Coordinates of N, CA and C in Angstrom, one line a residue:
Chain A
X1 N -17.4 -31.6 -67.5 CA -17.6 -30.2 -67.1 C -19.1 -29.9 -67.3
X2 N -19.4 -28.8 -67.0 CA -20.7 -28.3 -67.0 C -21.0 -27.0 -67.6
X3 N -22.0 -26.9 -68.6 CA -21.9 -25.9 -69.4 C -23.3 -24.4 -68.2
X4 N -22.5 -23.4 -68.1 CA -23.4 -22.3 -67.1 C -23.7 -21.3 -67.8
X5 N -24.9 -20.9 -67.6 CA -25.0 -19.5 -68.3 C -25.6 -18.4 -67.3
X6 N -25.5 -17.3 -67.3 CA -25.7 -16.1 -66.7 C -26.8 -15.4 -67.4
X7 N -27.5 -14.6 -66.9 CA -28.7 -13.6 -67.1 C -28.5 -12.5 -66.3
X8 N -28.3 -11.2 -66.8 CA -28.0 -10.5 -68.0 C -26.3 -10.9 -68.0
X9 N -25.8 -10.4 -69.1 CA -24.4 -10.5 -68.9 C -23.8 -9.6 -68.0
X10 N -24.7 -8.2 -68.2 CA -24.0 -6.9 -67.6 C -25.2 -6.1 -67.6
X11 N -25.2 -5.0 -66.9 CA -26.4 -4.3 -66.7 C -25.7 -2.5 -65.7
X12 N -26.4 -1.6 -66.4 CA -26.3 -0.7 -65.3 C -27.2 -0.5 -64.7
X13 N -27.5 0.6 -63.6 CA -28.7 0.1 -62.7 C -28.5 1.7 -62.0
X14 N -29.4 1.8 -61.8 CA -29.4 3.1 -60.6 C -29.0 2.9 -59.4
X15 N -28.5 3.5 -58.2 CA -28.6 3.3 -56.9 C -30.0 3.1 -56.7
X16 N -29.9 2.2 -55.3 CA -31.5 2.2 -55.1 C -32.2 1.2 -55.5
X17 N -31.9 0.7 -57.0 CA -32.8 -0.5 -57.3 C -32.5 -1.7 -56.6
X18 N -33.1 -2.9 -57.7 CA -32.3 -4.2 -57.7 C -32.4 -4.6 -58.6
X19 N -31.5 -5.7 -58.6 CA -31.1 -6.4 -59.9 C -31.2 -8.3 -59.3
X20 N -32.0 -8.6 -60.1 CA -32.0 -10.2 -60.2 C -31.0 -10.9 -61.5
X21 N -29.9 -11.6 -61.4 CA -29.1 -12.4 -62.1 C -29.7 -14.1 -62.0
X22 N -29.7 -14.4 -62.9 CA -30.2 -15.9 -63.4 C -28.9 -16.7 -63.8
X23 N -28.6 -17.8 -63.4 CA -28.0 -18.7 -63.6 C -28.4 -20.1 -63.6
X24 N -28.1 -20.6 -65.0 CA -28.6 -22.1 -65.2 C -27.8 -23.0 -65.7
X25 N -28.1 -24.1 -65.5 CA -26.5 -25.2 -65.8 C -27.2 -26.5 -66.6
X26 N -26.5 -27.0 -67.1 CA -26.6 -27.8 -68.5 C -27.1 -29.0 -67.9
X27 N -27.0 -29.8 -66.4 CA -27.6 -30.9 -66.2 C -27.3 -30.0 -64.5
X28 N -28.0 -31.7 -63.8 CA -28.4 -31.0 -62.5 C -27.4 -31.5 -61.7
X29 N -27.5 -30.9 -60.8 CA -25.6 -30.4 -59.3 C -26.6 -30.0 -58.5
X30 N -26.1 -30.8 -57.3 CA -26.4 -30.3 -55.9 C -26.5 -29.0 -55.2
X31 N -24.7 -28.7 -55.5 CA -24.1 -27.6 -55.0 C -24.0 -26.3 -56.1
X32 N -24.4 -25.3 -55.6 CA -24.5 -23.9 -56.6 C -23.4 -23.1 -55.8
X33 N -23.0 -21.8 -56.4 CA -22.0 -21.1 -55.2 C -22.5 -19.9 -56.3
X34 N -22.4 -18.7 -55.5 CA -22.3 -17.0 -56.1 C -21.0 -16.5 -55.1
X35 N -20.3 -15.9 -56.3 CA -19.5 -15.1 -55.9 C -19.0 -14.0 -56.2
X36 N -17.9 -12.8 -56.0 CA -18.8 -11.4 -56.4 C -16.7 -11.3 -56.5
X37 N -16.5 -10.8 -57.9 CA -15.3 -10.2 -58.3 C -15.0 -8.7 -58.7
X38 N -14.6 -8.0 -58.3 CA -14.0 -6.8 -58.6 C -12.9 -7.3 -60.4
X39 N -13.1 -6.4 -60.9 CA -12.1 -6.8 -62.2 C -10.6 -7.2 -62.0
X40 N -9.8 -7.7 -62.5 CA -8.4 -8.4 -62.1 C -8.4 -8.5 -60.9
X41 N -9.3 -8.7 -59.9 CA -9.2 -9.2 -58.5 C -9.6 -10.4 -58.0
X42 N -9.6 -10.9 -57.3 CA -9.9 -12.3 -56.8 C -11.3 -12.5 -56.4
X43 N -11.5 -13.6 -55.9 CA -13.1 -14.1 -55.9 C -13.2 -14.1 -54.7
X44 N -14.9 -13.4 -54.5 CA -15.1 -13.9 -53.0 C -16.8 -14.6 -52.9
X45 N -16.3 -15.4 -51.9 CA -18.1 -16.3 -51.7 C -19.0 -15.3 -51.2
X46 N -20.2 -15.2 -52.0 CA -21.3 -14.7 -51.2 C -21.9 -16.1 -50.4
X47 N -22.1 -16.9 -51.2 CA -23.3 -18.0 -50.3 C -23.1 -19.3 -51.3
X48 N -23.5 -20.0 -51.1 CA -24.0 -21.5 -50.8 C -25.3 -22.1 -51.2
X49 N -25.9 -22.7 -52.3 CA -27.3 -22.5 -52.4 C -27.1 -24.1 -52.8
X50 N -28.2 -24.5 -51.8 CA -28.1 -25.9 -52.3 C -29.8 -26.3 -52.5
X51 N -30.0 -27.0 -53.5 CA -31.4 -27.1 -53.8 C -32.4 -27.8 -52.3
X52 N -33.7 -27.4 -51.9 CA -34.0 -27.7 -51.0 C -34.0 -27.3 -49.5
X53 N -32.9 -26.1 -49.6 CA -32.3 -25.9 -48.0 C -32.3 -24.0 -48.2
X54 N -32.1 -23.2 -47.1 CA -31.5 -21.9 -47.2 C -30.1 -21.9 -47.7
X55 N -30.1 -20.7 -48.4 CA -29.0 -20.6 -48.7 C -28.0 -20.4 -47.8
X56 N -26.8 -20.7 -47.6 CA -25.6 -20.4 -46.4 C -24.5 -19.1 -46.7
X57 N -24.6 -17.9 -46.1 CA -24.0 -17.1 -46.8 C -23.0 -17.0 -46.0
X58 N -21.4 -16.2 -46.5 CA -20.5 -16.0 -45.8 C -20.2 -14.4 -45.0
X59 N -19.4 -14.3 -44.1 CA -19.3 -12.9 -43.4 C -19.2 -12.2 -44.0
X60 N -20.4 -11.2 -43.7 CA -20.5 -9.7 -44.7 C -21.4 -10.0 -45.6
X61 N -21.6 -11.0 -45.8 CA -23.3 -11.0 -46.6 C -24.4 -11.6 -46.2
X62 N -25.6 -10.7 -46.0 CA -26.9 -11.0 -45.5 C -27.9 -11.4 -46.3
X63 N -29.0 -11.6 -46.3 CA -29.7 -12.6 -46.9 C -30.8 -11.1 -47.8
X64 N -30.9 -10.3 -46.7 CA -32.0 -9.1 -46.9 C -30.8 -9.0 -48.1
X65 N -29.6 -8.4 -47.9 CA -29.2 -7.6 -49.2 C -28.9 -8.6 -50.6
X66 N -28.5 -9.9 -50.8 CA -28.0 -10.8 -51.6 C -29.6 -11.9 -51.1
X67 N -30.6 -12.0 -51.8 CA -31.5 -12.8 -51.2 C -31.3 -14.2 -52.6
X68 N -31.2 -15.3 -52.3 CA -31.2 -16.3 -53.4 C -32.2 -17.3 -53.3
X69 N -32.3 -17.5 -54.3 CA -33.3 -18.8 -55.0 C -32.8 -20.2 -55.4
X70 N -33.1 -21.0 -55.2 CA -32.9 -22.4 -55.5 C -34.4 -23.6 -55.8
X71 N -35.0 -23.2 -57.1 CA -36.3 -23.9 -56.6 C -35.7 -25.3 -57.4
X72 N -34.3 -25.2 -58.2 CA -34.3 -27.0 -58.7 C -32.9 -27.0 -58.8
X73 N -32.6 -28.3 -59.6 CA -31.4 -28.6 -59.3 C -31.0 -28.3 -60.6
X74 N -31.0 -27.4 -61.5 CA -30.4 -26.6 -62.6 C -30.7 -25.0 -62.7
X75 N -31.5 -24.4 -61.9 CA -31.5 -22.9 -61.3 C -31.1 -22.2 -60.3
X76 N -30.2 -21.0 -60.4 CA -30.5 -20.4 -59.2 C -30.5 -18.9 -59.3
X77 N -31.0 -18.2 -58.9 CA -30.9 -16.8 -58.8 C -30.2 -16.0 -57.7
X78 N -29.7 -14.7 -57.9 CA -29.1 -13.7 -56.9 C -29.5 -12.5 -57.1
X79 N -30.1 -12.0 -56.2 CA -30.8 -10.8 -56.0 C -29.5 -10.1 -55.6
X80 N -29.2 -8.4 -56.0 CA -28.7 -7.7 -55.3 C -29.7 -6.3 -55.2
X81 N -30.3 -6.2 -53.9 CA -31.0 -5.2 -53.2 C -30.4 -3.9 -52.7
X82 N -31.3 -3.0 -53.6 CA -31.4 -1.2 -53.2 C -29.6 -1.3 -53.4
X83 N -29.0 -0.8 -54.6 CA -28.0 -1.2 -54.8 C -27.4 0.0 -54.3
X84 N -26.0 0.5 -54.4 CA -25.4 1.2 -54.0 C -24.0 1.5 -55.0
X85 N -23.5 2.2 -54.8 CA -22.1 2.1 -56.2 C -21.1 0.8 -55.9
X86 N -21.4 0.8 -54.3 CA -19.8 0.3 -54.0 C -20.4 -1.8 -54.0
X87 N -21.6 -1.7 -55.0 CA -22.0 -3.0 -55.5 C -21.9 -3.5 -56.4
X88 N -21.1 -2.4 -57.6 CA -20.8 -2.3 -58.7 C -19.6 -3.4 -58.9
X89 N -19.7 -4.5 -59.4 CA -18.3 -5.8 -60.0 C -19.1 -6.9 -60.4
X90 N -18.3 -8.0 -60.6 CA -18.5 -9.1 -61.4 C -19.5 -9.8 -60.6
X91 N -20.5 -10.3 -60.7 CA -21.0 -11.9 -60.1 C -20.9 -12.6 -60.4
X92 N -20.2 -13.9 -60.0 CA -20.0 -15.5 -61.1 C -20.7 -16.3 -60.3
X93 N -21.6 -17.3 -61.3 CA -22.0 -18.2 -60.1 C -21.3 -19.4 -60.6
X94 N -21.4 -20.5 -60.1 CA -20.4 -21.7 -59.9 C -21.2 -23.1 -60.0
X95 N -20.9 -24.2 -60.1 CA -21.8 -25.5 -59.8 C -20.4 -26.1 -59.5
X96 N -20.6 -26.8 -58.8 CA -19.5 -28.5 -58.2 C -19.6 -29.6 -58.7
X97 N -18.8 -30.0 -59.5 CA -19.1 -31.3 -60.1 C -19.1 -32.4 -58.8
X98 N -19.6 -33.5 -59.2 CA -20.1 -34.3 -58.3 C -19.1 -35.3 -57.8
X99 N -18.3 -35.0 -56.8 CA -17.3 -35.8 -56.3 C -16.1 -35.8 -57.0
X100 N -15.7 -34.7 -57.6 CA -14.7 -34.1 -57.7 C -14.0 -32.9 -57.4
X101 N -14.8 -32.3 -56.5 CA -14.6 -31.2 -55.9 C -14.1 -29.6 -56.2
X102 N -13.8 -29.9 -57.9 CA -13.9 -28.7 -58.8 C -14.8 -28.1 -59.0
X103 N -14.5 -26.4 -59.4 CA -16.0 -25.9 -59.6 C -16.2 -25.7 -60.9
X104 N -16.9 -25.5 -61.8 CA -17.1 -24.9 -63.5 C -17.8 -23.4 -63.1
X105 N -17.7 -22.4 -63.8 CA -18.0 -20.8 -63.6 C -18.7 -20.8 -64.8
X106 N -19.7 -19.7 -64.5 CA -20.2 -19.2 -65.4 C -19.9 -18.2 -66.2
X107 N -20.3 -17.4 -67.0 CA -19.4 -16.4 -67.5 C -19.5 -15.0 -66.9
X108 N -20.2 -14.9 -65.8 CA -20.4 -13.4 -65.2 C -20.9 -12.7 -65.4
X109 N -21.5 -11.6 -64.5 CA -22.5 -10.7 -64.6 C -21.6 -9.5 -64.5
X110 N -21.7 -8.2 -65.2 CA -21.0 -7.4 -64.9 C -22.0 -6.3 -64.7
X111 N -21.9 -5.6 -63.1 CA -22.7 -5.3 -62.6 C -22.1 -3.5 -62.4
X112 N -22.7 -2.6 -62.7 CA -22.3 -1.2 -62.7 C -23.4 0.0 -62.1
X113 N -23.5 0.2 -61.1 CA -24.2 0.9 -60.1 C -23.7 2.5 -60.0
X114 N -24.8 3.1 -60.6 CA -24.6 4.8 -61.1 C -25.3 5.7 -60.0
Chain B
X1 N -7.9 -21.7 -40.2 CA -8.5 -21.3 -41.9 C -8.0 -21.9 -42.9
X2 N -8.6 -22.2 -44.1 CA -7.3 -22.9 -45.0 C -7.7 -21.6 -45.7
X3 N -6.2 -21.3 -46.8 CA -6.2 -19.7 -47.3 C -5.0 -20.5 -48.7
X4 N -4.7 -19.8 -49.4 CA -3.7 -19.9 -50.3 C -3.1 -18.7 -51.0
X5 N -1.6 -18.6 -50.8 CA -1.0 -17.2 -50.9 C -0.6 -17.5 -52.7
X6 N -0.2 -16.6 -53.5 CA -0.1 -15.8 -54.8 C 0.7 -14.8 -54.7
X7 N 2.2 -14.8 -54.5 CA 3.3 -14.0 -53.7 C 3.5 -12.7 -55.1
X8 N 2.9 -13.3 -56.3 CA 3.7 -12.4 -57.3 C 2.4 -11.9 -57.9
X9 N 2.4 -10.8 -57.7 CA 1.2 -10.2 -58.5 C 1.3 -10.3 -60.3
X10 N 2.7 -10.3 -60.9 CA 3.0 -10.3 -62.0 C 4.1 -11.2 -62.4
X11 N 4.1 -12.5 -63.4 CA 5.1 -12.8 -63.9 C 5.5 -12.3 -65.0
X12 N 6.2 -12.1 -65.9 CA 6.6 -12.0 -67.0 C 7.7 -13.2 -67.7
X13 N 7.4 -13.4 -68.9 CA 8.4 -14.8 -69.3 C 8.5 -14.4 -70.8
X14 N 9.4 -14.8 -72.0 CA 9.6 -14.9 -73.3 C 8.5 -16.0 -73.3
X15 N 8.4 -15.7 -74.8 CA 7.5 -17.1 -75.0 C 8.7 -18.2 -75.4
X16 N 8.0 -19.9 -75.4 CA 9.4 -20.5 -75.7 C 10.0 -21.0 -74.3
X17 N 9.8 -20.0 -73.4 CA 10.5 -20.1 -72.0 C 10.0 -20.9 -70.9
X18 N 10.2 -21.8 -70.1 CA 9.4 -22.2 -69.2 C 8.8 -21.1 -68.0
X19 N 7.5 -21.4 -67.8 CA 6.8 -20.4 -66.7 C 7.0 -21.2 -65.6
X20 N 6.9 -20.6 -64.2 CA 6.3 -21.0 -63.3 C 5.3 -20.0 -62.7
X21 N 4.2 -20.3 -62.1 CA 3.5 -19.4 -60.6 C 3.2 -19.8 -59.5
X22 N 3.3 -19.1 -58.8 CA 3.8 -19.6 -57.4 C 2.6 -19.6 -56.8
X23 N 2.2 -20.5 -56.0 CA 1.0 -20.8 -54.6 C 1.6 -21.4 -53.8
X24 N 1.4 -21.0 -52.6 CA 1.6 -21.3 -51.0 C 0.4 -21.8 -50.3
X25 N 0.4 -22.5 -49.1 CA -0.7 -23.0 -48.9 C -0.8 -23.2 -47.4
X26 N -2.1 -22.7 -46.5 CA -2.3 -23.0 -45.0 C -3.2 -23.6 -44.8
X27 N -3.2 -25.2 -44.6 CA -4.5 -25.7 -44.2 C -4.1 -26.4 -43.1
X28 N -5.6 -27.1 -42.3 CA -5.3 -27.8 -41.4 C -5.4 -29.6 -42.2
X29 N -5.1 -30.5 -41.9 CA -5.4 -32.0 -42.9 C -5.1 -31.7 -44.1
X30 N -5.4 -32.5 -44.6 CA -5.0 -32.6 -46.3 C -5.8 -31.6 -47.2
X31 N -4.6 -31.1 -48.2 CA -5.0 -29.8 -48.8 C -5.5 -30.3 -49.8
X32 N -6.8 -29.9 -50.7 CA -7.2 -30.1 -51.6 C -7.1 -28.9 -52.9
X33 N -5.9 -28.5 -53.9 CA -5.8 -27.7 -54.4 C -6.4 -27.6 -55.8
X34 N -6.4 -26.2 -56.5 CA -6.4 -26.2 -57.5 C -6.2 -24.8 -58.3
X35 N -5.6 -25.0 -60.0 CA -5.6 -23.6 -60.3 C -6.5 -23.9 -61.6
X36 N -6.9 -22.5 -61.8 CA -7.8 -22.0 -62.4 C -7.1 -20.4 -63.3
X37 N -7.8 -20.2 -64.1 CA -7.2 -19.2 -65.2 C -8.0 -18.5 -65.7
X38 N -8.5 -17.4 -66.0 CA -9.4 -16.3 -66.6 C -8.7 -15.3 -67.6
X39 N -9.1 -15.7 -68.8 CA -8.9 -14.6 -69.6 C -9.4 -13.6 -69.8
X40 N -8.7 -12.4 -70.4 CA -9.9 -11.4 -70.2 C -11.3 -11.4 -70.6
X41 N -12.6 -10.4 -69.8 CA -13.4 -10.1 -70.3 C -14.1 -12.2 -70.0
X42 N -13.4 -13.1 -69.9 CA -14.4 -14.6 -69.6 C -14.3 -14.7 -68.2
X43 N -15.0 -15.8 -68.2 CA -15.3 -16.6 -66.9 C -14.0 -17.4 -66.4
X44 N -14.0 -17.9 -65.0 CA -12.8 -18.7 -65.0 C -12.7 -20.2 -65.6
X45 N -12.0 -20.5 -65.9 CA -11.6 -21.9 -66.6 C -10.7 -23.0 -65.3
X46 N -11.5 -24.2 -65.4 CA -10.5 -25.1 -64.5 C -9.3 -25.2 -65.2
X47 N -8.2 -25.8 -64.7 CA -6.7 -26.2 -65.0 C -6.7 -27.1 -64.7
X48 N -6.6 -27.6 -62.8 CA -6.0 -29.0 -63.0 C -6.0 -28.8 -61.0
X49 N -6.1 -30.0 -60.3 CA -6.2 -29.9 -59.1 C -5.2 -31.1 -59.0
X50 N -5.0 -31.2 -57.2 CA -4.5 -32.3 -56.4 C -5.3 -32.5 -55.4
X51 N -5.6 -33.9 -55.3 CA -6.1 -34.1 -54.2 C -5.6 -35.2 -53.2
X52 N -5.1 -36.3 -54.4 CA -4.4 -36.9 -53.5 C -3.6 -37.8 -54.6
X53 N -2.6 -38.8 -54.6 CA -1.6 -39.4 -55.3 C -0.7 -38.6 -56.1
X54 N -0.1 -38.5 -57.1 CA 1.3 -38.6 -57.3 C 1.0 -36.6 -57.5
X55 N 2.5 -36.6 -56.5 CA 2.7 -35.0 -56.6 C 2.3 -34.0 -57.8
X56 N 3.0 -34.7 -58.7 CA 2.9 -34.1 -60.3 C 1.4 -34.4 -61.1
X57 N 0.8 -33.1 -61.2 CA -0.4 -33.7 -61.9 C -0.3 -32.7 -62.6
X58 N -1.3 -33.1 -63.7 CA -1.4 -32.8 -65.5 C -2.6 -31.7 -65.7
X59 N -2.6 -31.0 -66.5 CA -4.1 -30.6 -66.5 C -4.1 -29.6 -67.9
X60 N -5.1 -28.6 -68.4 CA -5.1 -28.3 -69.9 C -4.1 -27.5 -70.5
X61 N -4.5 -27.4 -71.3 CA -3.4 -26.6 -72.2 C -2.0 -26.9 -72.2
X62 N -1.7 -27.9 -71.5 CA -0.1 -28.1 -71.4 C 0.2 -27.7 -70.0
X63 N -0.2 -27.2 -68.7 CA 0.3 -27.0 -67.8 C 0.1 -28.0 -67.1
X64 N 1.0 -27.9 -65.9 CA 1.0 -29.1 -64.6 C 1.1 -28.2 -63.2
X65 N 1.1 -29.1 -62.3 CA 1.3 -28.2 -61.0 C 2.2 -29.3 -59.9
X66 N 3.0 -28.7 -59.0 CA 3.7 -29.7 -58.1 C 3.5 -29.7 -57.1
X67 N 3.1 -30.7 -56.3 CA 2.4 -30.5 -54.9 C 3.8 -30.6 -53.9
X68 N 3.8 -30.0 -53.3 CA 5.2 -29.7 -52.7 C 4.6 -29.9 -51.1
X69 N 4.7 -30.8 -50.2 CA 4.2 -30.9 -48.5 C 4.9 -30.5 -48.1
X70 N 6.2 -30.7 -47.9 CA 7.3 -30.0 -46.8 C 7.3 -28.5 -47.3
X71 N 7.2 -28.0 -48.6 CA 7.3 -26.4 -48.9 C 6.0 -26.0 -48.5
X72 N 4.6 -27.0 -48.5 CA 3.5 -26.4 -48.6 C 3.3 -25.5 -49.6
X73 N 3.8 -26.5 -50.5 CA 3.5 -25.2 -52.7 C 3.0 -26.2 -53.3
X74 N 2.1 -24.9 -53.7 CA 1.2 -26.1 -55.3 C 1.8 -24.8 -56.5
X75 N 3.0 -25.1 -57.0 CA 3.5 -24.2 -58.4 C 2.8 -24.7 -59.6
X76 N 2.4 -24.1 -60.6 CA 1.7 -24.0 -61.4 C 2.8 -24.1 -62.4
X77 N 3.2 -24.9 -63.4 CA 4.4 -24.5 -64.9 C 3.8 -25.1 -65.9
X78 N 4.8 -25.0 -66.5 CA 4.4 -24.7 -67.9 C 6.0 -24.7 -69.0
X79 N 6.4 -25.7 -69.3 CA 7.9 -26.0 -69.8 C 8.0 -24.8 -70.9
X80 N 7.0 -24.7 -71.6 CA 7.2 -23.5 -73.0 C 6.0 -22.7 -73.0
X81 N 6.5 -21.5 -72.5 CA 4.8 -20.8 -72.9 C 4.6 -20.2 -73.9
X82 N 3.6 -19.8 -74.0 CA 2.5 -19.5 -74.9 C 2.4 -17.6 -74.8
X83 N 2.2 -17.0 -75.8 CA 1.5 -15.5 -75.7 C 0.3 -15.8 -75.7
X84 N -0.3 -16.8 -76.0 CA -2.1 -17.1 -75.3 C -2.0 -17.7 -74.1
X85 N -1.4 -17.9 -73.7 CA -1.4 -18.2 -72.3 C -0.8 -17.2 -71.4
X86 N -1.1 -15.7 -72.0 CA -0.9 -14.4 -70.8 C -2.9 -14.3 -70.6
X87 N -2.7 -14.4 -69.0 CA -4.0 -14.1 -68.2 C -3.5 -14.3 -66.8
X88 N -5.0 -14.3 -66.3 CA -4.8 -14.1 -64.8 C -4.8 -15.5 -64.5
X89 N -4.4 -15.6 -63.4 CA -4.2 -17.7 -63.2 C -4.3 -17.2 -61.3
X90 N -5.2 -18.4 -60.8 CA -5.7 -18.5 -59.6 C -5.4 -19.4 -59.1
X91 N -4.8 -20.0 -57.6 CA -4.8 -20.8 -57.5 C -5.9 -20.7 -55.6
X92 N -6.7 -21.8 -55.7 CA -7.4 -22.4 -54.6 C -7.7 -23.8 -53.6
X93 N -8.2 -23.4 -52.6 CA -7.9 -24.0 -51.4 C -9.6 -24.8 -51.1
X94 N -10.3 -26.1 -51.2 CA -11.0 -26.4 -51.0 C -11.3 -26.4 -49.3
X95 N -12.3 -25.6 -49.4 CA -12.8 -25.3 -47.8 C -13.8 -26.6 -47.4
X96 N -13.5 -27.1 -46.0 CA -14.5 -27.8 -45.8 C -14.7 -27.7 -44.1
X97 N -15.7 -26.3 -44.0 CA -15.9 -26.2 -42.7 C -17.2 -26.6 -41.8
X98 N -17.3 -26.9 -41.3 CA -18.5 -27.8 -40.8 C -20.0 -27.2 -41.2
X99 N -20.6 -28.2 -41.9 CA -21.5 -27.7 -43.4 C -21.5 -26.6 -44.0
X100 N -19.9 -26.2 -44.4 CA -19.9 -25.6 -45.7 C -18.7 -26.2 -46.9
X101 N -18.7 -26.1 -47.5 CA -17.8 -26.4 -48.5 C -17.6 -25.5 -49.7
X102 N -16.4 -25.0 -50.5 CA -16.4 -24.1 -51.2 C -15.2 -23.8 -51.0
X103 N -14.5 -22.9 -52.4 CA -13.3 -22.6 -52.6 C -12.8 -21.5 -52.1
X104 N -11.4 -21.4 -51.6 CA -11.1 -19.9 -50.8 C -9.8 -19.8 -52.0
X105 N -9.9 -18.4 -52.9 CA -9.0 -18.1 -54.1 C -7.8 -17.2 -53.4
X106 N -6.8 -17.2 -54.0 CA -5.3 -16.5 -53.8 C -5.8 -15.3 -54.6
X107 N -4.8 -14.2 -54.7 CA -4.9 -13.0 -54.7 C -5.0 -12.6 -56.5
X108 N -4.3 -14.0 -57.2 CA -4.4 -14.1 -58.3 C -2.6 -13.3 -58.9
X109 N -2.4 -13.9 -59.7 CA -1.2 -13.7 -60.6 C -1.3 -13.6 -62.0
X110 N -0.9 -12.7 -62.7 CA -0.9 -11.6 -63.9 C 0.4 -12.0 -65.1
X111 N -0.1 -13.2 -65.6 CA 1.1 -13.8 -66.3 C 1.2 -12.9 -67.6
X112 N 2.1 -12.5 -67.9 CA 2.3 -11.6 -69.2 C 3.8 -12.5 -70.0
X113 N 2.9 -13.0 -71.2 CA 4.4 -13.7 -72.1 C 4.2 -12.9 -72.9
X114 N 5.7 -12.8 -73.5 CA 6.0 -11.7 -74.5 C 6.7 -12.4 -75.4
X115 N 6.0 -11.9 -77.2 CA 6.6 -12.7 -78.5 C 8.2 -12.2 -78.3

């Protein structure tokens, strides 16, 4: 497995701002994932960050408002831009272990937009 | 699309008792499953996947899962549970759509064991 850590754990934030989340992993992985939980709710993919390439994001999220970073193969970052309330929930980001097709999670960002 | 259903939003079981949780599964080819578990307030934790060979596979804390093809179920048990083993438990569908790959999660299930 792979050990992940998150930056900040949790944060409040004004409407309007942004907030940059840091995620870094214990050795290097190709594949990174962000994805954005509401509390006791299920997980959904924002994007796809693979070191070297754009990020690949899924329906409903754009690049302007969720913009990510990948400059190596143990960082990545997630911007959430000019926030809004209804941006307020979990971020986890994820790495893929290498040919096994499981993910390891990080421990999440809990994100709260006033 | 591959998707995976989570029919019971809540189980409830004695401790001592065998659990099960239930996943359903729609894919196109071979499913690549897996469940996953979040306690409160952490991050999610792997359990244990199928990808391919023997139905019955093993994974932490004492649970297993059964790959079921003709039902299309990946059930999650657990012969004796635990009151640390009440959390949310997930089960997922490895996506692999033309250059993307990544997990699509069920709606999630709310295991509550009681001493």
């Amino acid at each position: 497995s792979a050990v992940i850590s998150q930056k900040p754990s949790r944060d409040i934030c004004q409407r309007g701002t942004s907030l940059t989340i840091q995620c870094q992993v214990d050795s290097q992985v190709t594949m990174m994932f962000w994805y954005r939980q509401q509390p006791g709710q299920s997980l959904t993919l924002i994007a796809t960050a693979n070191q070297g390439s754009e990020a690949t994001y899924e329906s409903g999220f754009v690049i302007d408002k969720f913009p990510i970073s990948r400059p190596n193969l143990t960082f990545s970052t997630l911007t959430v831009s000019n926030m809004s309330p209804e941006d307020s929930s979990i971020y986890l980001c994820s790495v893929e272990r290498q040919g096994g097709y499981e993910q390891y999670f990080g421990p999440g960002t809990r994100l709260t937009v006033t | 699309a591959q998707s995976v259903a989570q029919p019971e939003d809540q189980v409830n079981v004695a401790e001592g008792n065998p659990l099960t949780v239930k996943c359903t599964y729609s894919v196109s080819g071979n499913p690549y499953l897996f469940w996953y578990v979040q306690y409160p307030n952490r991050g999610l934790q792997f359990l244990l996947k199928y990808i391919t060979g023997d139905n019955l596979v093993k994974g932490s804390y004492g649970f297993e899962a059964e790959f079921n093809k003709s039902q299309t179920s990946f059930h999650l048990k657990k012969p004796s549970a635990l009151v640390s083993d009440s959390a949310l438990y997930f089960c997922a569908v490895y996506r692999m759509d033309t250059g993307r790959r990544a997990l699509t999660f069920g709606s999630g299930t709310r295991l509550q064991v009681q001493p």
